[in-house]
């Protein structure tokens, strides 16, 4: 598959979704050394796609994939300019309406930033807006009170966001994200099957 993918022109043949699928497949399989030319090709293909053509899922997944393997690529001296790839995807993410970024998209993007210690102020501000759109209290319809949206199905995403915030040192827009997440974390039952040990560890690390 890696050899086949490299036969296509980076600037003509790859959609954001196809790049996302390929990068994440090899990143999840931890097949980095065997597929260095493929990652180099996908990095070029990513930068050839105009920012406006990326959707929320593609941006989040490509960032997540390259974030997972960035250190290995650097160690193996691969010809992948990860900061340039991240800058291109950041420009794409910022064009996406914040409300269309769901909690998993936000988690994947901010975790990619944390894994590479990338402090992108403009992107973090955009993610803060997206988080507010997902997690901020909503009018209950009567105009008399606000209710918290149900994020119980996004437990892992919330914990991952908090963990990434901690790694990025709670600076600037990151501080605005924590108050949005804390009410939802407080509502979780940590003996619930939805709340894994990893969730507990991530939240504990953030609050320590």
PDB file of C-alpha atoms in Angstrom:
ATOM      1  CA  UNK A   1       0.000   0.000   0.000  1.00  0.00           C
ATOM      2  CA  UNK A   2       2.790   2.436   0.901  1.00  0.00           C
ATOM      3  CA  UNK A   3       4.479   1.884  -2.462  1.00  0.00           C
ATOM      4  CA  UNK A   4       1.187   2.289  -4.320  1.00  0.00           C
ATOM      5  CA  UNK A   5       0.361   5.563  -2.537  1.00  0.00           C
ATOM      6  CA  UNK A   6       3.730   7.017  -3.488  1.00  0.00           C
ATOM      7  CA  UNK A   7       2.968   6.430  -7.171  1.00  0.00           C
ATOM      8  CA  UNK A   8       0.299   9.147  -7.110  1.00  0.00           C
ATOM      9  CA  UNK A   9       1.122  12.828  -7.547  1.00  0.00           C
ATOM     10  CA  UNK A  10       0.972  14.562  -4.169  1.00  0.00           C
ATOM     11  CA  UNK A  11      -0.703  17.658  -5.619  1.00  0.00           C
ATOM     12  CA  UNK A  12      -3.394  15.913  -7.690  1.00  0.00           C
ATOM     13  CA  UNK A  13      -4.493  12.546  -6.366  1.00  0.00           C
ATOM     14  CA  UNK A  14      -5.122  12.837  -2.621  1.00  0.00           C
ATOM     15  CA  UNK A  15      -8.219  14.174  -0.882  1.00  0.00           C
ATOM     16  CA  UNK A  16      -8.076  15.250   2.778  1.00  0.00           C
ATOM     17  CA  UNK A  17      -9.972  12.094   3.722  1.00  0.00           C
ATOM     18  CA  UNK A  18      -7.574   9.802   1.875  1.00  0.00           C
ATOM     19  CA  UNK A  19      -4.564  11.507   3.491  1.00  0.00           C
ATOM     20  CA  UNK A  20      -6.238  11.154   6.885  1.00  0.00           C
ATOM     21  CA  UNK A  21      -6.924   7.446   6.365  1.00  0.00           C
ATOM     22  CA  UNK A  22      -3.374   6.653   5.217  1.00  0.00           C
ATOM     23  CA  UNK A  23      -1.537   8.708   7.850  1.00  0.00           C
ATOM     24  CA  UNK A  24      -3.629   7.373  10.709  1.00  0.00           C
ATOM     25  CA  UNK A  25      -3.448   3.764   9.526  1.00  0.00           C
ATOM     26  CA  UNK A  26       0.355   3.787   9.568  1.00  0.00           C
ATOM     27  CA  UNK A  27       0.581   5.866  12.744  1.00  0.00           C
ATOM     28  CA  UNK A  28      -1.760   3.532  14.656  1.00  0.00           C
ATOM     29  CA  UNK A  29       0.153   0.503  13.418  1.00  0.00           C
ATOM     30  CA  UNK A  30       3.403   2.160  14.529  1.00  0.00           C
ATOM     31  CA  UNK A  31       4.816   1.560  11.052  1.00  0.00           C
ATOM     32  CA  UNK A  32       7.044   4.601  10.819  1.00  0.00           C
ATOM     33  CA  UNK A  33      10.509   3.355   9.937  1.00  0.00           C
ATOM     34  CA  UNK A  34       9.066   1.076   7.248  1.00  0.00           C
ATOM     35  CA  UNK A  35       7.023   3.903   5.756  1.00  0.00           C
ATOM     36  CA  UNK A  36       9.222   7.007   5.906  1.00  0.00           C
ATOM     37  CA  UNK A  37       8.824   7.723   2.156  1.00  0.00           C
ATOM     38  CA  UNK A  38       5.056   7.422   2.568  1.00  0.00           C
ATOM     39  CA  UNK A  39       4.954   9.918   5.461  1.00  0.00           C
ATOM     40  CA  UNK A  40       7.142  12.280   3.424  1.00  0.00           C
ATOM     41  CA  UNK A  41       4.727  11.954   0.494  1.00  0.00           C
ATOM     42  CA  UNK A  42       1.661  12.467   2.695  1.00  0.00           C
ATOM     43  CA  UNK A  43       3.204  15.552   4.303  1.00  0.00           C
ATOM     44  CA  UNK A  44       3.681  17.057   0.845  1.00  0.00           C
ATOM     45  CA  UNK A  45       0.192  16.018  -0.232  1.00  0.00           C
ATOM     46  CA  UNK A  46      -1.291  17.653   2.877  1.00  0.00           C
ATOM     47  CA  UNK A  47       0.356  20.967   2.092  1.00  0.00           C
ATOM     48  CA  UNK A  48      -0.871  20.825  -1.503  1.00  0.00           C
ATOM     49  CA  UNK A  49      -4.539  20.741  -0.463  1.00  0.00           C
ATOM     50  CA  UNK A  50      -6.065  24.242  -0.160  1.00  0.00           C
ATOM     51  CA  UNK A  51      -7.109  24.983   3.463  1.00  0.00           C
ATOM     52  CA  UNK A  52     -10.742  25.511   2.468  1.00  0.00           C
ATOM     53  CA  UNK A  53     -11.018  21.896   1.273  1.00  0.00           C
ATOM     54  CA  UNK A  54     -10.416  20.332   4.696  1.00  0.00           C
ATOM     55  CA  UNK A  55     -13.329  19.437   6.948  1.00  0.00           C
ATOM     56  CA  UNK A  56     -13.175  19.197  10.720  1.00  0.00           C
ATOM     57  CA  UNK A  57     -12.592  15.450  10.872  1.00  0.00           C
ATOM     58  CA  UNK A  58      -9.808  15.448   8.264  1.00  0.00           C
ATOM     59  CA  UNK A  59      -7.905  18.292   9.936  1.00  0.00           C
ATOM     60  CA  UNK A  60      -8.200  16.660  13.356  1.00  0.00           C
ATOM     61  CA  UNK A  61      -7.214  13.197  12.183  1.00  0.00           C
ATOM     62  CA  UNK A  62      -4.230  14.274  10.063  1.00  0.00           C
ATOM     63  CA  UNK A  63      -2.902  16.400  12.914  1.00  0.00           C
ATOM     64  CA  UNK A  64      -3.448  13.505  15.288  1.00  0.00           C
ATOM     65  CA  UNK A  65      -1.623  11.090  12.995  1.00  0.00           C
ATOM     66  CA  UNK A  66       1.410  13.286  12.418  1.00  0.00           C
ATOM     67  CA  UNK A  67       1.411  14.235  16.108  1.00  0.00           C
ATOM     68  CA  UNK A  68       1.763  10.562  17.064  1.00  0.00           C
ATOM     69  CA  UNK A  69       4.788   9.977  14.854  1.00  0.00           C
ATOM     70  CA  UNK A  70       6.489  13.394  14.870  1.00  0.00           C
ATOM     71  CA  UNK A  71       9.253  12.394  17.280  1.00  0.00           C
ATOM     72  CA  UNK A  72       9.993   9.193  15.419  1.00  0.00           C
ATOM     73  CA  UNK A  73      10.143  11.031  12.104  1.00  0.00           C
ATOM     74  CA  UNK A  74      12.586  13.501  13.601  1.00  0.00           C
ATOM     75  CA  UNK A  75      14.704  10.740  15.137  1.00  0.00           C
ATOM     76  CA  UNK A  76      14.796   8.886  11.807  1.00  0.00           C
ATOM     77  CA  UNK A  77      15.738  12.120   9.994  1.00  0.00           C
ATOM     78  CA  UNK A  78      12.738  11.874   7.702  1.00  0.00           C
ATOM     79  CA  UNK A  79      12.255  14.713   5.243  1.00  0.00           C
ATOM     80  CA  UNK A  80       9.014  15.805   6.859  1.00  0.00           C
ATOM     81  CA  UNK A  81       8.628  19.422   7.908  1.00  0.00           C
ATOM     82  CA  UNK A  82       6.163  18.797  10.731  1.00  0.00           C
ATOM     83  CA  UNK A  83       5.899  22.500  11.727  1.00  0.00           C
ATOM     84  CA  UNK A  84       5.002  23.370   8.121  1.00  0.00           C
ATOM     85  CA  UNK A  85       2.379  20.607   8.003  1.00  0.00           C
ATOM     86  CA  UNK A  86       0.929  21.807  11.313  1.00  0.00           C
ATOM     87  CA  UNK A  87       0.914  25.430  10.132  1.00  0.00           C
ATOM     88  CA  UNK A  88      -1.007  24.458   6.985  1.00  0.00           C
ATOM     89  CA  UNK A  89      -3.535  22.417   8.939  1.00  0.00           C
ATOM     90  CA  UNK A  90      -3.855  25.205  11.504  1.00  0.00           C
ATOM     91  CA  UNK A  91      -4.801  27.590   8.693  1.00  0.00           C
ATOM     92  CA  UNK A  92      -7.373  25.034   7.558  1.00  0.00           C
ATOM     93  CA  UNK A  93      -8.794  24.522  11.060  1.00  0.00           C
ATOM     94  CA  UNK A  94      -9.244  28.238  11.617  1.00  0.00           C
ATOM     95  CA  UNK A  95     -11.464  28.462   8.517  1.00  0.00           C
ATOM     96  CA  UNK A  96     -13.860  25.886  10.002  1.00  0.00           C
ATOM     97  CA  UNK A  97     -16.882  27.177  11.923  1.00  0.00           C
ATOM     98  CA  UNK A  98     -16.113  26.524  15.628  1.00  0.00           C
ATOM     99  CA  UNK A  99     -19.505  24.909  16.286  1.00  0.00           C
ATOM    100  CA  UNK A 100     -18.776  22.213  13.676  1.00  0.00           C
ATOM    101  CA  UNK A 101     -15.707  21.003  15.603  1.00  0.00           C
ATOM    102  CA  UNK A 102     -16.968  18.319  17.977  1.00  0.00           C
ATOM    103  CA  UNK A 103     -15.298  17.271  21.232  1.00  0.00           C
ATOM    104  CA  UNK A 104     -13.300  14.487  19.568  1.00  0.00           C
ATOM    105  CA  UNK A 105     -12.058  16.874  16.876  1.00  0.00           C
ATOM    106  CA  UNK A 106     -10.964  19.343  19.571  1.00  0.00           C
ATOM    107  CA  UNK A 107      -9.270  16.577  21.567  1.00  0.00           C
ATOM    108  CA  UNK A 108      -7.356  15.258  18.539  1.00  0.00           C
ATOM    109  CA  UNK A 109      -6.152  18.713  17.515  1.00  0.00           C
ATOM    110  CA  UNK A 110      -5.075  19.918  20.954  1.00  0.00           C
ATOM    111  CA  UNK A 111      -3.407  16.586  21.712  1.00  0.00           C
ATOM    112  CA  UNK A 112      -1.384  16.846  18.508  1.00  0.00           C
ATOM    113  CA  UNK A 113      -0.261  20.293  19.642  1.00  0.00           C
ATOM    114  CA  UNK A 114       0.661  18.928  23.068  1.00  0.00           C
ATOM    115  CA  UNK A 115       2.578  15.944  21.685  1.00  0.00           C
ATOM    116  CA  UNK A 116       4.722  18.243  19.552  1.00  0.00           C
ATOM    117  CA  UNK A 117       4.845  21.089  22.096  1.00  0.00           C
ATOM    118  CA  UNK A 118       3.343  23.380  19.482  1.00  0.00           C
ATOM    119  CA  UNK A 119       1.896  26.548  21.002  1.00  0.00           C
ATOM    120  CA  UNK A 120      -0.261  27.978  18.202  1.00  0.00           C
ATOM    121  CA  UNK A 121      -2.047  30.967  19.701  1.00  0.00           C
ATOM    122  CA  UNK A 122      -4.510  31.534  16.852  1.00  0.00           C
ATOM    123  CA  UNK A 123      -5.489  27.858  16.709  1.00  0.00           C
ATOM    124  CA  UNK A 124      -5.878  27.599  20.484  1.00  0.00           C
ATOM    125  CA  UNK A 125      -8.166  30.642  20.464  1.00  0.00           C
ATOM    126  CA  UNK A 126     -10.252  28.927  17.781  1.00  0.00           C
ATOM    127  CA  UNK A 127     -10.374  25.712  19.806  1.00  0.00           C
ATOM    128  CA  UNK A 128     -11.515  27.684  22.848  1.00  0.00           C
ATOM    129  CA  UNK A 129     -14.434  28.995  20.777  1.00  0.00           C
ATOM    130  CA  UNK A 130     -15.198  25.460  19.606  1.00  0.00           C
ATOM    131  CA  UNK A 131     -15.100  24.153  23.158  1.00  0.00           C
ATOM    132  CA  UNK A 132     -17.441  26.907  24.280  1.00  0.00           C
ATOM    133  CA  UNK A 133     -19.860  25.957  21.494  1.00  0.00           C
ATOM    134  CA  UNK A 134     -19.837  22.335  22.737  1.00  0.00           C
ATOM    135  CA  UNK A 135     -19.583  22.692  26.514  1.00  0.00           C
ATOM    136  CA  UNK A 136     -20.982  26.059  27.623  1.00  0.00           C
ATOM    137  CA  UNK A 137     -24.347  26.131  29.440  1.00  0.00           C
ATOM    138  CA  UNK A 138     -27.358  26.551  27.169  1.00  0.00           C
ATOM    139  CA  UNK A 139     -30.693  28.321  27.553  1.00  0.00           C
ATOM    140  CA  UNK A 140     -33.290  25.750  28.626  1.00  0.00           C
ATOM    141  CA  UNK A 141     -35.842  27.322  26.287  1.00  0.00           C
ATOM    142  CA  UNK A 142     -37.742  29.183  28.959  1.00  0.00           C
ATOM    143  CA  UNK A 143     -35.211  31.989  29.197  1.00  0.00           C
ATOM    144  CA  UNK A 144     -35.197  31.527  32.955  1.00  0.00           C
ATOM    145  CA  UNK A 145     -32.172  29.273  33.433  1.00  0.00           C
ATOM    146  CA  UNK A 146     -29.179  27.637  31.790  1.00  0.00           C
ATOM    147  CA  UNK A 147     -28.504  23.913  31.529  1.00  0.00           C
ATOM    148  CA  UNK A 148     -25.266  22.047  30.919  1.00  0.00           C
ATOM    149  CA  UNK A 149     -25.152  20.077  27.650  1.00  0.00           C
ATOM    150  CA  UNK A 150     -24.815  16.326  28.073  1.00  0.00           C
ATOM    151  CA  UNK A 151     -21.199  15.414  27.359  1.00  0.00           C
ATOM    152  CA  UNK A 152     -21.239  12.067  29.144  1.00  0.00           C
ATOM    153  CA  UNK A 153     -20.478  10.320  25.836  1.00  0.00           C
ATOM    154  CA  UNK A 154     -17.384  12.528  25.416  1.00  0.00           C
ATOM    155  CA  UNK A 155     -15.654  11.480  28.651  1.00  0.00           C
ATOM    156  CA  UNK A 156     -12.403  10.361  27.021  1.00  0.00           C
ATOM    157  CA  UNK A 157     -12.276  13.441  24.789  1.00  0.00           C
ATOM    158  CA  UNK A 158     -12.733  15.759  27.782  1.00  0.00           C
ATOM    159  CA  UNK A 159     -10.007  14.004  29.749  1.00  0.00           C
ATOM    160  CA  UNK A 160      -7.646  14.151  26.770  1.00  0.00           C
ATOM    161  CA  UNK A 161      -8.309  17.866  26.325  1.00  0.00           C
ATOM    162  CA  UNK A 162      -7.571  18.496  30.004  1.00  0.00           C
ATOM    163  CA  UNK A 163      -4.368  16.468  29.779  1.00  0.00           C
ATOM    164  CA  UNK A 164      -3.215  18.446  26.732  1.00  0.00           C
ATOM    165  CA  UNK A 165      -4.034  21.719  28.489  1.00  0.00           C
ATOM    166  CA  UNK A 166      -1.822  20.640  31.387  1.00  0.00           C
ATOM    167  CA  UNK A 167       1.067  19.785  29.063  1.00  0.00           C
ATOM    168  CA  UNK A 168       0.730  23.184  27.385  1.00  0.00           C
ATOM    169  CA  UNK A 169       0.918  24.817  30.847  1.00  0.00           C
ATOM    170  CA  UNK A 170      -2.537  26.411  31.142  1.00  0.00           C
ATOM    171  CA  UNK A 171      -1.445  29.562  29.340  1.00  0.00           C
ATOM    172  CA  UNK A 172      -3.608  32.289  27.739  1.00  0.00           C
ATOM    173  CA  UNK A 173      -6.629  30.752  25.971  1.00  0.00           C
ATOM    174  CA  UNK A 174      -5.992  27.450  27.706  1.00  0.00           C
ATOM    175  CA  UNK A 175      -7.132  28.960  31.001  1.00  0.00           C
ATOM    176  CA  UNK A 176     -10.453  29.827  29.366  1.00  0.00           C
ATOM    177  CA  UNK A 177     -11.036  26.169  28.497  1.00  0.00           C
ATOM    178  CA  UNK A 178     -10.757  24.714  31.989  1.00  0.00           C
ATOM    179  CA  UNK A 179     -13.871  26.359  33.499  1.00  0.00           C
ATOM    180  CA  UNK A 180     -15.901  24.984  30.575  1.00  0.00           C
ATOM    181  CA  UNK A 181     -14.752  21.420  31.252  1.00  0.00           C
ATOM    182  CA  UNK A 182     -14.723  21.269  35.066  1.00  0.00           C
ATOM    183  CA  UNK A 183     -18.561  21.236  35.550  1.00  0.00           C
ATOM    184  CA  UNK A 184     -18.814  18.259  33.185  1.00  0.00           C
ATOM    185  CA  UNK A 185     -15.938  16.395  34.830  1.00  0.00           C
ATOM    186  CA  UNK A 186     -17.574  16.907  38.251  1.00  0.00           C
ATOM    187  CA  UNK A 187     -20.736  15.234  36.985  1.00  0.00           C
ATOM    188  CA  UNK A 188     -18.937  12.054  35.962  1.00  0.00           C
ATOM    189  CA  UNK A 189     -19.139   8.910  38.031  1.00  0.00           C
ATOM    190  CA  UNK A 190     -15.649   7.444  38.066  1.00  0.00           C
ATOM    191  CA  UNK A 191     -16.936   3.975  38.884  1.00  0.00           C
ATOM    192  CA  UNK A 192     -19.026   4.184  35.721  1.00  0.00           C
ATOM    193  CA  UNK A 193     -17.870   1.933  32.884  1.00  0.00           C
ATOM    194  CA  UNK A 194     -17.643   5.008  30.668  1.00  0.00           C
ATOM    195  CA  UNK A 195     -14.817   6.353  32.823  1.00  0.00           C
ATOM    196  CA  UNK A 196     -11.655   4.349  32.217  1.00  0.00           C
ATOM    197  CA  UNK A 197      -8.493   4.375  34.295  1.00  0.00           C
ATOM    198  CA  UNK A 198      -6.896   6.508  31.589  1.00  0.00           C
ATOM    199  CA  UNK A 199      -9.608   9.140  32.024  1.00  0.00           C
ATOM    200  CA  UNK A 200      -8.999   9.214  35.761  1.00  0.00           C
ATOM    201  CA  UNK A 201      -5.241   9.478  35.252  1.00  0.00           C
ATOM    202  CA  UNK A 202      -5.585  12.322  32.737  1.00  0.00           C
ATOM    203  CA  UNK A 203      -7.892  14.343  34.966  1.00  0.00           C
ATOM    204  CA  UNK A 204      -5.715  13.741  38.038  1.00  0.00           C
ATOM    205  CA  UNK A 205      -2.587  14.805  36.137  1.00  0.00           C
ATOM    206  CA  UNK A 206      -4.296  18.000  34.993  1.00  0.00           C
ATOM    207  CA  UNK A 207      -5.429  18.935  38.481  1.00  0.00           C
ATOM    208  CA  UNK A 208      -2.128  18.126  40.210  1.00  0.00           C
TER     209      UNK A 208
END
